[in-house]
Amino acid sequence: MKLTFISNYINHHQIPFCNCFYQELREDFSFIQTEPMEEERVRMGWAVDAHAIPYVHLLYEEEEICRRLIDDCDLLLAGWMEKEELISARLGSGKPAIRISERIYREGQWKAVSPKGLIHKYKEHIRYRNKPVYLLCAGAYVASDFTLIHAYPGKKFRFGYFPEKRIYGSGELERMKGEGKEVQLVWAGRLMPLKHPEFVVRLGEDLKKKGYSFHIHLIGSGEMEETVKQDIQSRGLEDKITMYGFLDPARVRERMEKSHIHLFTSNHLEGWGAVVNEAMNSGCAVVANREAGAVPYLIEHGKNGMIYSGGSYEEFLGAVCFLMEHEEERRKMGENACQTIVSLWNAQNAAEQCLRFYDNWLQGKVEPPPEGPFSMAPVVWPGRRRG
């Protein structure tokens, strides 16, 4: 079996998934990078040496080879890219292909009625509805976007991003988090409006007023950095909130492993949110906004994390206070969160389910697993509670 995965660029969220394919298929697996990584991502510590990865091919250095890999493979995985024409012939060929997509109407599903937009979506998606072209939904609200345009009927599956999975020994994470009474909270991401870092400062002030023993670790940089820094100072929270700027992914994970609670405040413009995977794997009890793509797939409220609705600060504060006051529930949610990633939402399982999907397709059947990657994606509408 020859499998080709094409996307804009390789990064640490995709490498574990791709490595699983390479371990299974060796030279029959290829990843095509269509463009260099943006400078902002490089500054965030995302940069990797693509030339050092044996299965990566750069479209802008070896286009002829890359086009051949697209046309000749048995199964094509197609992520986001600027040049749709690279894969259009392959998608219409009758050979199986799987699109991977975040939301297409992230800023509002009213855009689905745009005639110009529908023409574009027809060319990119709708015209393949009767072809063996399937959709992996990288976020819980993706299926609803594509349902609006009647694309991929009965062919939409759950998916996401899969950072490195770490396996911990018995009691190891508990020891890393320590036994002190001070609760450690962590927030990680770009300091920009859609991620609402101002919630963290407001939270720090409220927790301090309530007399909790805590410390917040704020990791990241961005356009709101100076505003957040000044807000921390004006509220007298320098002793309660530490700003780190950007850290490389390994150091972010180290901080998560030492923390009890992870704060995820992104709104509906967050397609997925891979920090949620990382924090759950690190045994954090995550408090997350339901609007972000990863949250309905990964978190079951009250079991392996806490979900607040509609970007409500009051619900967010209430969830954090519950975890501050209930140590045993907090610990149990962290354990369950880690287990969710280790047993289900990880790169190895995603790759295995992909290969299983292809084997089933060859036999003329599609048998999705009951949960996790490649299970059927329910239609979850933005702003509405599921079921």
Short mmCIF file of C-alpha atoms in Angstrom, two decimals:
data_model
loop_
_atom_site.label_atom_id
_atom_site.label_comp_id
_atom_site.label_asym_id
_atom_site.label_seq_id
_atom_site.Cartn_x
_atom_site.Cartn_y
_atom_site.Cartn_z
CA MET A 1 0.00 0.00 0.00
CA LYS A 2 1.27 3.46 -0.93
CA LEU A 3 -0.01 6.34 1.18
CA THR A 4 0.65 10.03 0.50
CA PHE A 5 -0.23 12.83 2.92
CA ILE A 6 -0.16 16.37 1.51
CA SER A 7 -0.50 19.52 3.61
CA ASN A 8 0.98 22.99 3.98
CA TYR A 9 3.89 22.00 6.24
CA ILE A 10 5.07 19.36 8.68
CA ASN A 11 5.03 20.28 12.39
CA HIS A 12 5.21 18.69 15.82
CA HIS A 13 1.43 18.14 15.85
CA GLN A 14 1.63 15.98 12.71
CA ILE A 15 4.97 14.22 13.11
CA PRO A 16 3.78 11.53 15.60
CA PHE A 17 0.89 10.63 13.25
CA CYS A 18 3.20 10.51 10.23
CA ASN A 19 5.85 8.52 12.11
CA CYS A 20 3.28 5.79 12.75
CA PHE A 21 2.65 5.47 9.01
CA TYR A 22 6.38 5.43 8.28
CA GLN A 23 6.98 2.68 10.84
CA GLU A 24 4.30 0.57 9.15
CA LEU A 25 4.82 1.41 5.46
CA ARG A 26 8.44 2.62 5.31
CA GLU A 27 9.23 4.04 1.83
CA ASP A 28 5.60 3.59 0.76
CA PHE A 29 4.61 6.55 2.97
CA SER A 30 5.29 10.14 1.91
CA PHE A 31 4.43 13.55 3.32
CA ILE A 32 4.37 16.44 0.85
CA GLN A 33 5.02 19.89 2.30
CA THR A 34 3.58 22.53 -0.04
CA GLU A 35 5.08 25.68 1.53
CA PRO A 36 7.60 26.81 4.15
CA MET A 37 6.37 27.42 7.69
CA GLU A 38 5.29 30.98 8.58
CA GLU A 39 7.78 33.04 10.56
CA GLU A 40 5.39 33.43 13.50
CA ARG A 41 5.20 29.65 13.93
CA VAL A 42 8.99 29.44 13.70
CA ARG A 43 9.29 32.03 16.50
CA MET A 44 6.89 29.91 18.56
CA GLY A 45 9.36 27.01 18.43
CA TRP A 46 7.46 24.96 15.85
CA ALA A 47 10.28 24.77 13.30
CA VAL A 48 11.53 21.34 12.26
CA ASP A 49 14.23 20.36 9.78
CA ALA A 50 12.06 18.88 7.04
CA HIS A 51 15.13 17.69 5.13
CA ALA A 52 16.06 15.44 8.07
CA ILE A 53 12.75 13.55 7.99
CA PRO A 54 13.04 10.65 5.52
CA TYR A 55 9.43 10.66 4.32
CA VAL A 56 9.06 14.43 3.73
CA HIS A 57 9.16 15.85 0.21
CA LEU A 58 9.08 19.60 -0.47
CA LEU A 59 6.80 20.57 -3.34
CA TYR A 60 8.79 23.74 -4.02
CA GLU A 61 12.02 21.75 -4.43
CA GLU A 62 10.87 18.56 -6.19
CA GLU A 63 7.49 19.25 -7.80
CA GLU A 64 7.63 16.47 -10.38
CA ILE A 65 8.27 13.81 -7.74
CA CYS A 66 5.50 15.20 -5.54
CA ARG A 67 2.95 15.19 -8.34
CA ARG A 68 3.82 11.58 -9.08
CA LEU A 69 3.39 10.65 -5.40
CA ILE A 70 -0.09 12.21 -5.46
CA ASP A 71 -1.20 10.46 -8.63
CA ASP A 72 0.31 7.03 -7.95
CA CYS A 73 -0.60 6.45 -4.29
CA ASP A 74 -3.30 3.99 -3.23
CA LEU A 75 -4.68 6.35 -0.57
CA LEU A 76 -4.32 10.13 -0.47
CA LEU A 77 -4.68 12.17 2.72
CA ALA A 78 -5.17 15.83 1.85
CA GLY A 79 -4.91 18.55 4.46
CA TRP A 80 -4.97 22.30 3.97
CA MET A 81 -3.05 23.80 1.04
CA GLU A 82 -3.21 26.85 -1.22
CA LYS A 83 -2.97 24.97 -4.52
CA GLU A 84 -6.15 22.91 -4.79
CA GLU A 85 -5.28 22.05 -8.39
CA LEU A 86 -2.55 19.75 -7.08
CA ILE A 87 -5.11 17.17 -5.99
CA SER A 88 -8.23 17.84 -8.10
CA ALA A 89 -7.46 15.19 -10.74
CA ARG A 90 -6.63 12.63 -8.04
CA LEU A 91 -9.88 13.32 -6.17
CA GLY A 92 -11.91 12.74 -9.31
CA SER A 93 -10.03 9.59 -10.33
CA GLY A 94 -12.17 7.06 -8.45
CA LYS A 95 -9.27 6.08 -6.19
CA PRO A 96 -9.88 6.63 -2.46
CA ALA A 97 -8.93 9.92 -0.87
CA ILE A 98 -9.54 11.50 2.51
CA ARG A 99 -9.76 15.24 3.06
CA ILE A 100 -8.76 16.62 6.47
CA SER A 101 -10.40 19.92 7.29
CA GLU A 102 -11.06 22.38 10.06
CA ARG A 103 -14.15 24.60 9.84
CA ILE A 104 -14.94 26.33 6.56
CA TYR A 105 -17.48 28.74 8.11
CA ARG A 106 -15.65 29.53 11.32
CA GLU A 107 -16.69 33.19 11.23
CA GLY A 108 -20.37 32.39 10.67
CA GLN A 109 -22.45 29.76 8.88
CA TRP A 110 -24.44 32.51 7.17
CA LYS A 111 -21.57 32.58 4.67
CA ALA A 112 -22.85 29.27 3.29
CA VAL A 113 -25.45 31.19 1.23
CA SER A 114 -22.85 33.20 -0.70
CA PRO A 115 -23.15 32.26 -4.43
CA LYS A 116 -19.47 32.99 -5.04
CA GLY A 117 -18.50 30.92 -2.00
CA LEU A 118 -20.72 28.02 -3.08
CA ILE A 119 -19.08 27.93 -6.50
CA HIS A 120 -15.70 27.63 -4.79
CA LYS A 121 -16.99 24.96 -2.38
CA TYR A 122 -18.50 23.01 -5.28
CA LYS A 123 -15.15 22.87 -7.04
CA GLU A 124 -13.28 21.97 -3.87
CA HIS A 125 -15.72 19.62 -2.14
CA ILE A 126 -19.31 19.16 -3.34
CA ARG A 127 -18.55 17.71 -6.78
CA TYR A 128 -16.88 14.71 -5.12
CA ARG A 129 -19.97 13.70 -3.11
CA ASN A 130 -20.41 10.53 -5.21
CA LYS A 131 -16.70 9.72 -5.42
CA PRO A 132 -14.74 7.69 -2.83
CA VAL A 133 -13.63 10.93 -1.19
CA TYR A 134 -14.16 11.13 2.57
CA LEU A 135 -13.83 13.85 5.19
CA LEU A 136 -11.95 13.81 8.48
CA CYS A 137 -13.38 16.54 10.70
CA ALA A 138 -10.59 18.26 12.64
CA GLY A 139 -12.99 19.76 15.15
CA ALA A 140 -16.47 19.05 16.46
CA TYR A 141 -18.24 21.74 14.42
CA VAL A 142 -16.72 20.84 11.04
CA ALA A 143 -19.44 18.32 10.19
CA SER A 144 -22.16 20.95 10.55
CA ASP A 145 -20.36 23.30 8.13
CA PHE A 146 -20.14 20.63 5.45
CA THR A 147 -23.70 19.45 6.11
CA LEU A 148 -24.91 22.93 5.13
CA ILE A 149 -23.45 22.51 1.64
CA HIS A 150 -24.45 18.83 1.32
CA ALA A 151 -20.87 17.64 0.97
CA TYR A 152 -19.55 14.20 2.00
CA PRO A 153 -22.97 12.72 2.89
CA GLY A 154 -22.47 9.78 5.25
CA LYS A 155 -18.71 10.14 4.82
CA LYS A 156 -17.72 12.48 7.66
CA PHE A 157 -15.56 11.13 10.51
CA ARG A 158 -14.11 12.46 13.75
CA PHE A 159 -10.47 13.50 13.65
CA GLY A 160 -8.13 16.10 15.10
CA TYR A 161 -4.47 16.72 15.80
CA PHE A 162 -2.21 14.32 17.63
CA PRO A 163 0.82 15.71 19.48
CA GLU A 164 3.35 13.38 21.07
CA LYS A 165 1.78 10.84 23.42
CA ARG A 166 3.73 10.30 26.64
CA ILE A 167 3.35 7.22 28.83
CA TYR A 168 3.81 7.72 32.56
CA GLY A 169 4.47 5.18 35.27
CA SER A 170 2.18 4.62 38.22
CA GLY A 171 2.11 7.76 40.38
CA GLU A 172 4.69 9.52 38.18
CA LEU A 173 2.53 12.49 37.21
CA GLU A 174 1.30 12.88 40.77
CA ARG A 175 4.90 13.15 41.94
CA MET A 176 5.72 15.66 39.21
CA LYS A 177 2.83 17.86 40.30
CA GLY A 178 3.95 17.75 43.92
CA GLU A 179 2.02 17.61 47.15
CA GLY A 180 2.06 21.29 48.10
CA LYS A 181 -1.14 23.15 48.84
CA GLU A 182 -0.50 25.75 46.13
CA VAL A 183 -2.51 24.81 43.04
CA GLN A 184 -0.59 25.27 39.79
CA LEU A 185 -2.56 26.51 36.77
CA VAL A 186 -1.22 26.84 33.23
CA TRP A 187 -2.36 28.66 30.08
CA ALA A 188 -0.48 28.31 26.78
CA GLY A 189 -0.99 29.92 23.39
CA ARG A 190 -0.59 33.05 21.34
CA LEU A 191 -1.68 36.19 23.16
CA MET A 192 -4.40 37.27 20.76
CA PRO A 193 -8.10 38.17 21.04
CA LEU A 194 -9.55 34.82 19.93
CA LYS A 195 -7.69 33.04 22.75
CA HIS A 196 -8.89 35.44 25.47
CA PRO A 197 -5.78 35.64 27.67
CA GLU A 198 -7.51 38.47 29.55
CA PHE A 199 -9.66 35.78 31.21
CA VAL A 200 -6.51 34.54 32.94
CA VAL A 201 -5.72 37.92 34.49
CA ARG A 202 -9.30 38.40 35.62
CA LEU A 203 -9.25 34.88 37.05
CA GLY A 204 -6.05 35.61 38.96
CA GLU A 205 -7.65 38.64 40.58
CA ASP A 206 -10.80 36.73 41.53
CA LEU A 207 -8.91 33.73 42.94
CA LYS A 208 -6.71 36.06 44.98
CA LYS A 209 -9.77 37.84 46.40
CA LYS A 210 -11.25 34.47 47.37
CA GLY A 211 -8.08 33.57 49.27
CA TYR A 212 -7.01 30.52 47.25
CA SER A 213 -3.39 29.37 47.27
CA PHE A 214 -2.40 29.24 43.60
CA HIS A 215 0.00 30.29 40.87
CA ILE A 216 -0.77 30.81 37.18
CA HIS A 217 1.84 30.12 34.49
CA LEU A 218 1.05 32.14 31.35
CA ILE A 219 3.00 30.84 28.34
CA GLY A 220 3.04 32.61 24.99
CA SER A 221 3.51 35.87 23.18
CA GLY A 222 1.60 37.94 20.66
CA GLU A 223 -0.24 41.16 19.99
CA MET A 224 -1.84 41.33 23.46
CA GLU A 225 1.39 40.71 25.38
CA GLU A 226 1.95 44.28 26.57
CA THR A 227 -1.72 44.75 27.44
CA VAL A 228 -1.74 41.56 29.50
CA LYS A 229 1.53 42.46 31.22
CA GLN A 230 0.23 45.91 32.17
CA ASP A 231 -3.06 44.42 33.37
CA ILE A 232 -1.19 42.02 35.66
CA GLN A 233 0.83 44.88 37.10
CA SER A 234 -2.14 47.23 37.55
CA ARG A 235 -4.04 44.54 39.45
CA GLY A 236 -1.05 43.70 41.65
CA LEU A 237 -0.81 40.12 40.46
CA GLU A 238 2.94 39.82 39.78
CA ASP A 239 3.22 37.35 42.68
CA LYS A 240 0.39 35.21 41.29
CA ILE A 241 0.94 35.17 37.51
CA THR A 242 4.24 34.47 35.74
CA MET A 243 4.60 35.33 32.05
CA TYR A 244 7.11 33.19 30.12
CA GLY A 245 6.80 34.34 26.51
CA PHE A 246 7.10 31.60 23.90
CA LEU A 247 8.67 28.34 25.04
CA ASP A 248 9.59 25.42 22.81
CA PRO A 249 7.01 22.59 22.84
CA ALA A 250 9.08 20.36 25.16
CA ARG A 251 9.25 23.06 27.85
CA VAL A 252 5.53 23.73 27.53
CA ARG A 253 4.89 20.05 28.23
CA GLU A 254 7.20 20.17 31.25
CA ARG A 255 5.18 23.04 32.68
CA MET A 256 1.93 21.16 32.06
CA GLU A 257 3.27 18.07 33.81
CA LYS A 258 3.88 20.18 36.92
CA SER A 259 0.43 21.81 36.79
CA HIS A 260 -2.90 20.67 38.19
CA ILE A 261 -5.29 22.72 36.03
CA HIS A 262 -5.04 23.79 32.41
CA LEU A 263 -7.00 26.84 31.25
CA PHE A 264 -8.24 26.81 27.65
CA THR A 265 -10.15 29.99 26.86
CA SER A 266 -10.17 30.09 23.03
CA ASN A 267 -13.43 30.99 21.30
CA HIS A 268 -15.18 29.64 18.17
CA LEU A 269 -12.34 30.82 15.92
CA GLU A 270 -10.08 28.09 17.38
CA GLY A 271 -10.31 25.25 14.87
CA TRP A 272 -8.90 22.59 17.21
CA GLY A 273 -6.52 23.50 20.04
CA ALA A 274 -3.75 20.90 20.35
CA VAL A 275 -2.71 22.27 23.74
CA VAL A 276 -5.80 20.48 25.07
CA ASN A 277 -4.39 17.11 23.94
CA GLU A 278 -1.04 17.96 25.53
CA ALA A 279 -2.54 19.15 28.81
CA MET A 280 -4.80 16.09 29.09
CA ASN A 281 -1.87 13.77 28.39
CA SER A 282 0.01 15.66 31.13
CA GLY A 283 -2.69 14.81 33.66
CA CYS A 284 -4.18 18.30 33.95
CA ALA A 285 -7.83 18.85 34.74
CA VAL A 286 -8.73 21.07 31.77
CA VAL A 287 -11.24 23.90 32.00
CA ALA A 288 -12.24 24.59 28.40
CA ASN A 289 -14.58 26.69 26.31
CA ARG A 290 -17.11 24.52 24.46
CA GLU A 291 -16.77 26.73 21.36
CA ALA A 292 -13.27 25.46 20.43
CA GLY A 293 -13.14 22.53 18.03
CA ALA A 294 -11.29 19.98 20.18
CA VAL A 295 -13.43 20.33 23.27
CA PRO A 296 -16.62 18.34 22.45
CA TYR A 297 -14.51 15.50 21.01
CA LEU A 298 -11.99 15.21 23.83
CA ILE A 299 -13.72 16.31 27.03
CA GLU A 300 -16.67 14.77 28.84
CA HIS A 301 -17.79 17.37 31.35
CA GLY A 302 -17.16 16.34 34.94
CA LYS A 303 -15.35 13.13 33.98
CA ASN A 304 -12.08 14.10 32.31
CA GLY A 305 -12.35 17.89 32.44
CA MET A 306 -14.73 20.82 32.81
CA ILE A 307 -16.53 22.62 29.98
CA TYR A 308 -18.04 26.09 30.12
CA SER A 309 -20.51 27.40 27.54
CA GLY A 310 -20.72 30.38 25.24
CA GLY A 311 -17.48 31.98 26.34
CA SER A 312 -19.04 32.81 29.72
CA TYR A 313 -16.45 34.12 32.19
CA GLU A 314 -18.80 33.37 35.10
CA GLU A 315 -19.06 29.68 34.10
CA PHE A 316 -15.30 29.59 33.56
CA LEU A 317 -14.66 31.00 37.04
CA GLY A 318 -17.15 28.60 38.59
CA ALA A 319 -15.47 25.58 36.99
CA VAL A 320 -12.02 26.68 38.14
CA CYS A 321 -13.25 27.31 41.69
CA PHE A 322 -14.84 23.86 41.78
CA LEU A 323 -11.49 22.29 40.92
CA MET A 324 -9.67 24.49 43.42
CA GLU A 325 -11.97 23.30 46.19
CA HIS A 326 -12.27 19.61 45.25
CA GLU A 327 -8.79 18.10 45.15
CA GLU A 328 -9.91 14.49 44.69
CA GLU A 329 -12.23 15.33 41.77
CA ARG A 330 -9.45 17.42 40.24
CA ARG A 331 -6.98 14.56 40.54
CA LYS A 332 -9.44 12.03 39.11
CA MET A 333 -10.29 14.24 36.14
CA GLY A 334 -6.58 14.61 35.42
CA GLU A 335 -6.10 10.84 35.51
CA ASN A 336 -9.08 10.29 33.21
CA ALA A 337 -7.84 12.99 30.86
CA CYS A 338 -4.47 11.30 30.53
CA GLN A 339 -6.16 7.96 29.89
CA THR A 340 -8.33 9.50 27.16
CA ILE A 341 -5.21 10.46 25.22
CA VAL A 342 -3.17 7.34 25.98
CA SER A 343 -5.93 4.88 25.07
CA LEU A 344 -7.93 6.64 22.34
CA TRP A 345 -7.07 10.11 21.04
CA ASN A 346 -3.48 9.54 19.95
CA ALA A 347 -1.44 9.30 16.76
CA GLN A 348 -0.99 5.53 16.86
CA ASN A 349 -4.71 4.82 17.10
CA ALA A 350 -5.48 7.41 14.41
CA ALA A 351 -2.96 5.84 12.01
CA GLU A 352 -4.20 2.31 12.76
CA GLN A 353 -7.79 3.38 12.13
CA CYS A 354 -6.75 4.99 8.84
CA LEU A 355 -5.10 1.79 7.62
CA ARG A 356 -8.10 -0.22 8.83
CA PHE A 357 -10.39 2.14 6.92
CA TYR A 358 -8.45 1.49 3.69
CA ASP A 359 -8.51 -2.28 4.20
CA ASN A 360 -12.27 -2.15 4.71
CA TRP A 361 -12.70 0.06 1.63
CA LEU A 362 -10.92 -2.55 -0.48
CA GLN A 363 -13.52 -5.05 0.75
CA GLY A 364 -16.36 -2.73 -0.20
CA LYS A 365 -17.36 -1.73 3.32
CA VAL A 366 -16.92 1.10 5.80
CA GLU A 367 -17.02 0.10 9.48
CA PRO A 368 -16.16 3.08 11.69
CA PRO A 369 -15.10 2.47 15.30
CA PRO A 370 -17.64 3.51 17.96
CA GLU A 371 -15.51 6.39 19.30
CA GLY A 372 -12.32 8.32 18.71
CA PRO A 373 -10.55 9.00 15.40
CA PHE A 374 -12.43 7.74 12.32
CA SER A 375 -15.70 7.25 14.21
CA MET A 376 -18.74 8.86 12.57
CA ALA A 377 -18.82 12.61 13.16
CA PRO A 378 -22.11 13.77 14.66
CA VAL A 379 -23.51 17.05 13.37
CA VAL A 380 -22.90 19.45 16.26
CA TRP A 381 -24.13 22.97 15.54
CA PRO A 382 -22.14 25.92 16.90
CA GLY A 383 -23.81 27.53 19.87
CA ARG A 384 -26.00 24.51 20.58
CA ARG A 385 -25.51 21.81 23.15
CA ARG A 386 -25.21 18.34 21.69
CA GLY A 387 -28.23 16.07 22.08
#
